[in-house]
């Protein structure tokens, strides 16, 4: 806040100083003074209309204010003006995915990966978009890429396990659920189901007990344990 006051004071003496105007906007953003920051970045753009970095600052502010439509419009404008702006592509893809435009979201995340091939979050979100489009084979390949980039991604492993269950590939499902064991009650429950189907009843009982220890109200686990 003191820094923002100092930059505001500087602008009273040098109202044409773009450097001070940008510093003021950045400081207000850091202080989470959203409305003042928005006005400050708009003032930067008024002085320098081609400043794509300034334009990109308005998207996150709109998101924080709850105006996701405005944020999406902002990110779209940024990527049209600056096709190599990675962060704008990523946030644009997230918003597209949230409102159900999975095809456009997948394209946005593919662009992210062109710009940064080792971007695990972009790979994961591209996989989600493919899954929402119903392309299970492409989704599985994309989740595997995400898991390769981030071997600790429980979400990617969980998604791959679910896809394997859907395709009735129980061995593959067991492999991925095995990576997740102990992370959530539903993982133990699903592993229990797989063990029960394969006749490993002692293992199944152990896994159902693990699930019930985490979620005592899991009636399905209790019924299966009884069987």
PDB file of C-alpha atoms in Angstrom:
ATOM      1  CA  UNK A   1       0.000   0.000   0.000  1.00  0.00           C
ATOM      2  CA  UNK A   2       2.838   2.389   0.780  1.00  0.00           C
ATOM      3  CA  UNK A   3       4.460   1.545  -2.554  1.00  0.00           C
ATOM      4  CA  UNK A   4       1.182   2.188  -4.379  1.00  0.00           C
ATOM      5  CA  UNK A   5       0.880   5.566  -2.670  1.00  0.00           C
ATOM      6  CA  UNK A   6       4.446   6.381  -3.721  1.00  0.00           C
ATOM      7  CA  UNK A   7       3.800   5.487  -7.375  1.00  0.00           C
ATOM      8  CA  UNK A   8       0.562   7.472  -7.325  1.00  0.00           C
ATOM      9  CA  UNK A   9       2.501  10.424  -5.964  1.00  0.00           C
ATOM     10  CA  UNK A  10       5.085  10.028  -8.731  1.00  0.00           C
ATOM     11  CA  UNK A  11       2.330  10.170 -11.357  1.00  0.00           C
ATOM     12  CA  UNK A  12       1.229  13.526 -10.009  1.00  0.00           C
ATOM     13  CA  UNK A  13       4.631  14.859 -11.080  1.00  0.00           C
ATOM     14  CA  UNK A  14       5.080  12.721 -14.210  1.00  0.00           C
ATOM     15  CA  UNK A  15       1.636  11.879 -15.512  1.00  0.00           C
ATOM     16  CA  UNK A  16       3.188  10.657 -18.788  1.00  0.00           C
ATOM     17  CA  UNK A  17       5.413   8.071 -17.072  1.00  0.00           C
ATOM     18  CA  UNK A  18       4.342   4.679 -18.369  1.00  0.00           C
ATOM     19  CA  UNK A  19       6.878   3.029 -16.074  1.00  0.00           C
ATOM     20  CA  UNK A  20       5.270   4.548 -12.980  1.00  0.00           C
ATOM     21  CA  UNK A  21       1.784   3.715 -14.282  1.00  0.00           C
ATOM     22  CA  UNK A  22       2.724   0.062 -14.794  1.00  0.00           C
ATOM     23  CA  UNK A  23       4.406  -0.084 -11.378  1.00  0.00           C
ATOM     24  CA  UNK A  24       1.278   1.332  -9.756  1.00  0.00           C
ATOM     25  CA  UNK A  25      -0.925  -1.256 -11.479  1.00  0.00           C
ATOM     26  CA  UNK A  26       1.382  -4.129 -10.515  1.00  0.00           C
ATOM     27  CA  UNK A  27       1.541  -2.955  -6.898  1.00  0.00           C
ATOM     28  CA  UNK A  28      -2.242  -2.643  -6.624  1.00  0.00           C
ATOM     29  CA  UNK A  29      -2.546  -6.149  -8.059  1.00  0.00           C
ATOM     30  CA  UNK A  30      -0.108  -7.478  -5.469  1.00  0.00           C
ATOM     31  CA  UNK A  31      -2.105  -5.705  -2.761  1.00  0.00           C
ATOM     32  CA  UNK A  32      -5.271  -7.441  -4.076  1.00  0.00           C
ATOM     33  CA  UNK A  33      -7.007  -4.084  -4.505  1.00  0.00           C
ATOM     34  CA  UNK A  34      -8.899  -5.475  -7.482  1.00  0.00           C
ATOM     35  CA  UNK A  35     -10.994  -2.548  -8.634  1.00  0.00           C
ATOM     36  CA  UNK A  36      -8.153  -0.066  -8.308  1.00  0.00           C
ATOM     37  CA  UNK A  37      -5.823  -2.523 -10.067  1.00  0.00           C
ATOM     38  CA  UNK A  38      -8.303  -2.946 -12.925  1.00  0.00           C
ATOM     39  CA  UNK A  39      -8.534   0.809 -13.397  1.00  0.00           C
ATOM     40  CA  UNK A  40      -4.753   1.122 -13.244  1.00  0.00           C
ATOM     41  CA  UNK A  41      -4.168  -1.551 -15.917  1.00  0.00           C
ATOM     42  CA  UNK A  42      -6.823   0.028 -18.118  1.00  0.00           C
ATOM     43  CA  UNK A  43      -4.960   3.324 -17.762  1.00  0.00           C
ATOM     44  CA  UNK A  44      -1.770   1.542 -18.887  1.00  0.00           C
ATOM     45  CA  UNK A  45      -3.614   0.208 -21.934  1.00  0.00           C
ATOM     46  CA  UNK A  46      -5.007   3.628 -22.715  1.00  0.00           C
ATOM     47  CA  UNK A  47      -1.447   4.943 -22.788  1.00  0.00           C
ATOM     48  CA  UNK A  48       0.010   1.869 -24.554  1.00  0.00           C
ATOM     49  CA  UNK A  49      -2.755  -0.008 -26.455  1.00  0.00           C
ATOM     50  CA  UNK A  50      -0.329  -2.670 -27.736  1.00  0.00           C
ATOM     51  CA  UNK A  51       0.841  -3.685 -24.263  1.00  0.00           C
ATOM     52  CA  UNK A  52      -0.262  -7.340 -24.306  1.00  0.00           C
ATOM     53  CA  UNK A  53       1.112  -8.049 -20.837  1.00  0.00           C
ATOM     54  CA  UNK A  54      -1.057  -5.280 -19.419  1.00  0.00           C
ATOM     55  CA  UNK A  55      -4.065  -6.672 -21.273  1.00  0.00           C
ATOM     56  CA  UNK A  56      -3.358 -10.141 -19.847  1.00  0.00           C
ATOM     57  CA  UNK A  57      -3.503  -8.744 -16.295  1.00  0.00           C
ATOM     58  CA  UNK A  58      -7.207  -7.953 -16.684  1.00  0.00           C
ATOM     59  CA  UNK A  59      -8.238 -11.603 -17.101  1.00  0.00           C
ATOM     60  CA  UNK A  60      -7.251 -12.821 -13.621  1.00  0.00           C
ATOM     61  CA  UNK A  61      -8.822  -9.720 -12.080  1.00  0.00           C
ATOM     62  CA  UNK A  62     -12.102 -10.470 -13.863  1.00  0.00           C
ATOM     63  CA  UNK A  63     -11.935 -14.082 -12.663  1.00  0.00           C
ATOM     64  CA  UNK A  64     -11.410 -13.004  -9.069  1.00  0.00           C
ATOM     65  CA  UNK A  65     -14.387 -10.671  -9.408  1.00  0.00           C
ATOM     66  CA  UNK A  66     -16.497 -13.623 -10.562  1.00  0.00           C
ATOM     67  CA  UNK A  67     -16.968 -12.335 -14.120  1.00  0.00           C
ATOM     68  CA  UNK A  68     -15.805 -15.418 -16.009  1.00  0.00           C
ATOM     69  CA  UNK A  69     -17.359 -14.335 -19.303  1.00  0.00           C
ATOM     70  CA  UNK A  70     -15.344 -11.119 -19.225  1.00  0.00           C
ATOM     71  CA  UNK A  71     -12.209 -13.038 -18.271  1.00  0.00           C
ATOM     72  CA  UNK A  72     -12.687 -15.462 -21.162  1.00  0.00           C
ATOM     73  CA  UNK A  73     -13.140 -12.563 -23.574  1.00  0.00           C
ATOM     74  CA  UNK A  74      -9.944 -11.013 -22.245  1.00  0.00           C
ATOM     75  CA  UNK A  75      -7.874 -14.190 -22.648  1.00  0.00           C
ATOM     76  CA  UNK A  76      -9.233 -14.682 -26.148  1.00  0.00           C
ATOM     77  CA  UNK A  77      -8.135 -11.188 -27.103  1.00  0.00           C
ATOM     78  CA  UNK A  78      -4.695 -11.782 -25.593  1.00  0.00           C
ATOM     79  CA  UNK A  79      -4.064 -15.009 -27.537  1.00  0.00           C
ATOM     80  CA  UNK A  80      -5.312 -13.421 -30.738  1.00  0.00           C
ATOM     81  CA  UNK A  81      -2.881 -10.547 -30.270  1.00  0.00           C
ATOM     82  CA  UNK A  82      -0.043 -12.616 -28.786  1.00  0.00           C
ATOM     83  CA  UNK A  83      -0.303 -16.269 -29.965  1.00  0.00           C
ATOM     84  CA  UNK A  84       2.702 -17.284 -27.830  1.00  0.00           C
ATOM     85  CA  UNK A  85       1.243 -16.078 -24.525  1.00  0.00           C
ATOM     86  CA  UNK A  86       1.256 -19.390 -22.619  1.00  0.00           C
ATOM     87  CA  UNK A  87      -0.528 -18.317 -19.447  1.00  0.00           C
ATOM     88  CA  UNK A  88      -3.375 -16.713 -21.381  1.00  0.00           C
ATOM     89  CA  UNK A  89      -3.831 -19.874 -23.465  1.00  0.00           C
ATOM     90  CA  UNK A  90      -3.986 -21.978 -20.292  1.00  0.00           C
ATOM     91  CA  UNK A  91      -6.526 -19.821 -18.481  1.00  0.00           C
ATOM     92  CA  UNK A  92      -8.563 -19.492 -21.679  1.00  0.00           C
ATOM     93  CA  UNK A  93      -8.638 -23.287 -21.948  1.00  0.00           C
ATOM     94  CA  UNK A  94      -9.723 -23.691 -18.312  1.00  0.00           C
ATOM     95  CA  UNK A  95     -12.652 -21.315 -18.778  1.00  0.00           C
ATOM     96  CA  UNK A  96     -13.676 -22.962 -22.051  1.00  0.00           C
ATOM     97  CA  UNK A  97     -13.629 -26.352 -20.339  1.00  0.00           C
ATOM     98  CA  UNK A  98     -15.685 -25.054 -17.416  1.00  0.00           C
ATOM     99  CA  UNK A  99     -18.476 -23.833 -19.687  1.00  0.00           C
ATOM    100  CA  UNK A 100     -18.525 -27.036 -21.724  1.00  0.00           C
ATOM    101  CA  UNK A 101     -16.706 -26.070 -24.915  1.00  0.00           C
ATOM    102  CA  UNK A 102     -14.435 -29.102 -24.690  1.00  0.00           C
ATOM    103  CA  UNK A 103     -13.277 -29.058 -28.327  1.00  0.00           C
ATOM    104  CA  UNK A 104     -12.018 -25.473 -28.102  1.00  0.00           C
ATOM    105  CA  UNK A 105     -10.519 -26.194 -24.677  1.00  0.00           C
ATOM    106  CA  UNK A 106      -8.581 -29.172 -26.069  1.00  0.00           C
ATOM    107  CA  UNK A 107      -7.183 -26.944 -28.821  1.00  0.00           C
ATOM    108  CA  UNK A 108      -6.149 -24.327 -26.262  1.00  0.00           C
ATOM    109  CA  UNK A 109      -4.294 -26.892 -24.143  1.00  0.00           C
ATOM    110  CA  UNK A 110      -2.658 -28.365 -27.251  1.00  0.00           C
ATOM    111  CA  UNK A 111      -1.334 -24.893 -27.979  1.00  0.00           C
ATOM    112  CA  UNK A 112       0.013 -24.734 -24.409  1.00  0.00           C
ATOM    113  CA  UNK A 113       1.881 -27.987 -24.993  1.00  0.00           C
ATOM    114  CA  UNK A 114       3.291 -26.716 -28.282  1.00  0.00           C
ATOM    115  CA  UNK A 115       4.703 -23.760 -26.380  1.00  0.00           C
ATOM    116  CA  UNK A 116       5.820 -25.832 -23.361  1.00  0.00           C
ATOM    117  CA  UNK A 117       5.910 -29.596 -24.038  1.00  0.00           C
ATOM    118  CA  UNK A 118       6.624 -30.525 -20.393  1.00  0.00           C
ATOM    119  CA  UNK A 119       3.598 -28.680 -18.979  1.00  0.00           C
ATOM    120  CA  UNK A 120       1.882 -31.363 -16.868  1.00  0.00           C
ATOM    121  CA  UNK A 121      -1.179 -29.274 -15.967  1.00  0.00           C
ATOM    122  CA  UNK A 122      -1.830 -28.512 -19.635  1.00  0.00           C
ATOM    123  CA  UNK A 123      -1.527 -32.213 -20.500  1.00  0.00           C
ATOM    124  CA  UNK A 124      -3.944 -33.144 -17.707  1.00  0.00           C
ATOM    125  CA  UNK A 125      -6.527 -30.573 -18.755  1.00  0.00           C
ATOM    126  CA  UNK A 126      -6.226 -31.598 -22.403  1.00  0.00           C
ATOM    127  CA  UNK A 127      -6.964 -35.150 -21.270  1.00  0.00           C
ATOM    128  CA  UNK A 128     -10.050 -33.950 -19.386  1.00  0.00           C
ATOM    129  CA  UNK A 129     -11.261 -32.157 -22.507  1.00  0.00           C
ATOM    130  CA  UNK A 130     -10.793 -35.325 -24.587  1.00  0.00           C
ATOM    131  CA  UNK A 131     -12.672 -37.341 -21.962  1.00  0.00           C
ATOM    132  CA  UNK A 132     -15.570 -34.871 -21.994  1.00  0.00           C
ATOM    133  CA  UNK A 133     -15.654 -35.178 -25.782  1.00  0.00           C
ATOM    134  CA  UNK A 134     -16.112 -38.935 -25.393  1.00  0.00           C
ATOM    135  CA  UNK A 135     -12.794 -39.813 -27.017  1.00  0.00           C
ATOM    136  CA  UNK A 136     -11.667 -42.345 -24.424  1.00  0.00           C
ATOM    137  CA  UNK A 137      -8.626 -43.592 -26.326  1.00  0.00           C
ATOM    138  CA  UNK A 138      -7.279 -40.077 -26.802  1.00  0.00           C
ATOM    139  CA  UNK A 139      -8.128 -39.245 -23.185  1.00  0.00           C
ATOM    140  CA  UNK A 140      -6.227 -42.280 -21.890  1.00  0.00           C
ATOM    141  CA  UNK A 141      -3.174 -41.405 -23.989  1.00  0.00           C
ATOM    142  CA  UNK A 142      -3.309 -37.805 -22.761  1.00  0.00           C
ATOM    143  CA  UNK A 143      -3.674 -38.841 -19.100  1.00  0.00           C
ATOM    144  CA  UNK A 144      -0.680 -41.150 -19.539  1.00  0.00           C
ATOM    145  CA  UNK A 145       1.298 -38.198 -20.896  1.00  0.00           C
ATOM    146  CA  UNK A 146       0.236 -36.136 -17.884  1.00  0.00           C
ATOM    147  CA  UNK A 147       1.310 -38.950 -15.551  1.00  0.00           C
ATOM    148  CA  UNK A 148       4.662 -39.237 -17.335  1.00  0.00           C
ATOM    149  CA  UNK A 149       5.207 -35.505 -16.850  1.00  0.00           C
ATOM    150  CA  UNK A 150       4.069 -35.615 -13.218  1.00  0.00           C
ATOM    151  CA  UNK A 151       4.407 -39.149 -11.803  1.00  0.00           C
ATOM    152  CA  UNK A 152       2.874 -37.974  -8.530  1.00  0.00           C
ATOM    153  CA  UNK A 153      -0.408 -36.881 -10.137  1.00  0.00           C
ATOM    154  CA  UNK A 154      -3.100 -38.768  -8.228  1.00  0.00           C
ATOM    155  CA  UNK A 155      -5.799 -37.190 -10.395  1.00  0.00           C
ATOM    156  CA  UNK A 156      -4.238 -38.576 -13.587  1.00  0.00           C
ATOM    157  CA  UNK A 157      -3.851 -42.044 -12.041  1.00  0.00           C
ATOM    158  CA  UNK A 158      -7.451 -41.960 -10.795  1.00  0.00           C
ATOM    159  CA  UNK A 159      -8.718 -40.944 -14.240  1.00  0.00           C
ATOM    160  CA  UNK A 160      -6.742 -43.747 -15.904  1.00  0.00           C
ATOM    161  CA  UNK A 161      -8.130 -46.253 -13.415  1.00  0.00           C
ATOM    162  CA  UNK A 162     -11.686 -45.095 -14.156  1.00  0.00           C
ATOM    163  CA  UNK A 163     -11.116 -45.359 -17.907  1.00  0.00           C
ATOM    164  CA  UNK A 164      -9.720 -48.863 -17.451  1.00  0.00           C
ATOM    165  CA  UNK A 165     -12.785 -49.885 -15.427  1.00  0.00           C
ATOM    166  CA  UNK A 166     -15.065 -48.456 -18.136  1.00  0.00           C
ATOM    167  CA  UNK A 167     -13.242 -50.535 -20.758  1.00  0.00           C
ATOM    168  CA  UNK A 168     -13.378 -53.618 -18.448  1.00  0.00           C
ATOM    169  CA  UNK A 169      -9.588 -53.804 -18.316  1.00  0.00           C
ATOM    170  CA  UNK A 170      -9.380 -54.858 -14.676  1.00  0.00           C
ATOM    171  CA  UNK A 171      -5.654 -55.570 -14.639  1.00  0.00           C
ATOM    172  CA  UNK A 172      -4.886 -52.098 -15.943  1.00  0.00           C
ATOM    173  CA  UNK A 173      -7.316 -50.595 -13.438  1.00  0.00           C
ATOM    174  CA  UNK A 174      -5.601 -52.489 -10.629  1.00  0.00           C
ATOM    175  CA  UNK A 175      -2.231 -51.093 -11.713  1.00  0.00           C
ATOM    176  CA  UNK A 176      -3.421 -47.495 -11.501  1.00  0.00           C
ATOM    177  CA  UNK A 177      -5.490 -47.962  -8.352  1.00  0.00           C
ATOM    178  CA  UNK A 178      -2.427 -49.573  -6.779  1.00  0.00           C
ATOM    179  CA  UNK A 179      -0.579 -46.266  -7.237  1.00  0.00           C
ATOM    180  CA  UNK A 180      -3.388 -44.561  -5.341  1.00  0.00           C
ATOM    181  CA  UNK A 181      -3.853 -46.960  -2.443  1.00  0.00           C
ATOM    182  CA  UNK A 182      -4.356 -45.115   0.812  1.00  0.00           C
ATOM    183  CA  UNK A 183      -5.139 -41.778  -0.874  1.00  0.00           C
ATOM    184  CA  UNK A 184      -8.946 -42.015  -0.576  1.00  0.00           C
ATOM    185  CA  UNK A 185     -11.636 -44.424   0.629  1.00  0.00           C
ATOM    186  CA  UNK A 186     -13.052 -44.934  -2.882  1.00  0.00           C
ATOM    187  CA  UNK A 187      -9.680 -46.194  -4.084  1.00  0.00           C
ATOM    188  CA  UNK A 188      -9.637 -48.934  -1.438  1.00  0.00           C
ATOM    189  CA  UNK A 189     -13.262 -49.727  -2.236  1.00  0.00           C
ATOM    190  CA  UNK A 190     -12.632 -50.050  -5.981  1.00  0.00           C
ATOM    191  CA  UNK A 191      -9.535 -52.169  -5.394  1.00  0.00           C
ATOM    192  CA  UNK A 192     -11.707 -54.346  -3.169  1.00  0.00           C
ATOM    193  CA  UNK A 193     -14.225 -54.768  -5.971  1.00  0.00           C
ATOM    194  CA  UNK A 194     -11.490 -55.787  -8.398  1.00  0.00           C
ATOM    195  CA  UNK A 195     -10.038 -58.288  -5.916  1.00  0.00           C
ATOM    196  CA  UNK A 196     -13.492 -59.739  -5.230  1.00  0.00           C
ATOM    197  CA  UNK A 197     -14.204 -60.166  -8.954  1.00  0.00           C
ATOM    198  CA  UNK A 198     -10.897 -61.980  -9.396  1.00  0.00           C
ATOM    199  CA  UNK A 199     -11.552 -64.299  -6.470  1.00  0.00           C
ATOM    200  CA  UNK A 200      -8.941 -62.790  -4.115  1.00  0.00           C
ATOM    201  CA  UNK A 201     -11.399 -62.652  -1.237  1.00  0.00           C
ATOM    202  CA  UNK A 202      -8.902 -62.185   1.594  1.00  0.00           C
ATOM    203  CA  UNK A 203      -7.387 -59.159  -0.205  1.00  0.00           C
ATOM    204  CA  UNK A 204     -10.883 -57.846  -0.944  1.00  0.00           C
ATOM    205  CA  UNK A 205     -11.867 -58.070   2.729  1.00  0.00           C
ATOM    206  CA  UNK A 206      -8.739 -56.163   3.759  1.00  0.00           C
ATOM    207  CA  UNK A 207      -9.444 -53.440   1.199  1.00  0.00           C
ATOM    208  CA  UNK A 208     -13.096 -53.096   2.232  1.00  0.00           C
ATOM    209  CA  UNK A 209     -11.957 -52.674   5.828  1.00  0.00           C
ATOM    210  CA  UNK A 210      -9.554 -49.936   4.687  1.00  0.00           C
ATOM    211  CA  UNK A 211     -12.415 -48.168   2.932  1.00  0.00           C
ATOM    212  CA  UNK A 212     -14.648 -48.453   6.005  1.00  0.00           C
ATOM    213  CA  UNK A 213     -11.904 -47.132   8.269  1.00  0.00           C
ATOM    214  CA  UNK A 214     -11.894 -43.936   6.204  1.00  0.00           C
ATOM    215  CA  UNK A 215     -15.647 -43.828   5.547  1.00  0.00           C
ATOM    216  CA  UNK A 216     -17.689 -45.884   8.038  1.00  0.00           C
ATOM    217  CA  UNK A 217     -20.924 -44.950   6.235  1.00  0.00           C
ATOM    218  CA  UNK A 218     -19.889 -46.705   3.001  1.00  0.00           C
ATOM    219  CA  UNK A 219     -22.755 -49.203   2.965  1.00  0.00           C
ATOM    220  CA  UNK A 220     -21.586 -50.890  -0.257  1.00  0.00           C
ATOM    221  CA  UNK A 221     -18.219 -51.735   1.320  1.00  0.00           C
ATOM    222  CA  UNK A 222     -19.966 -53.124   4.401  1.00  0.00           C
ATOM    223  CA  UNK A 223     -22.336 -55.283   2.329  1.00  0.00           C
ATOM    224  CA  UNK A 224     -19.489 -56.599   0.156  1.00  0.00           C
ATOM    225  CA  UNK A 225     -17.396 -57.316   3.245  1.00  0.00           C
ATOM    226  CA  UNK A 226     -20.302 -59.358   4.578  1.00  0.00           C
ATOM    227  CA  UNK A 227     -20.455 -61.385   1.370  1.00  0.00           C
TER     228      UNK A 227
END
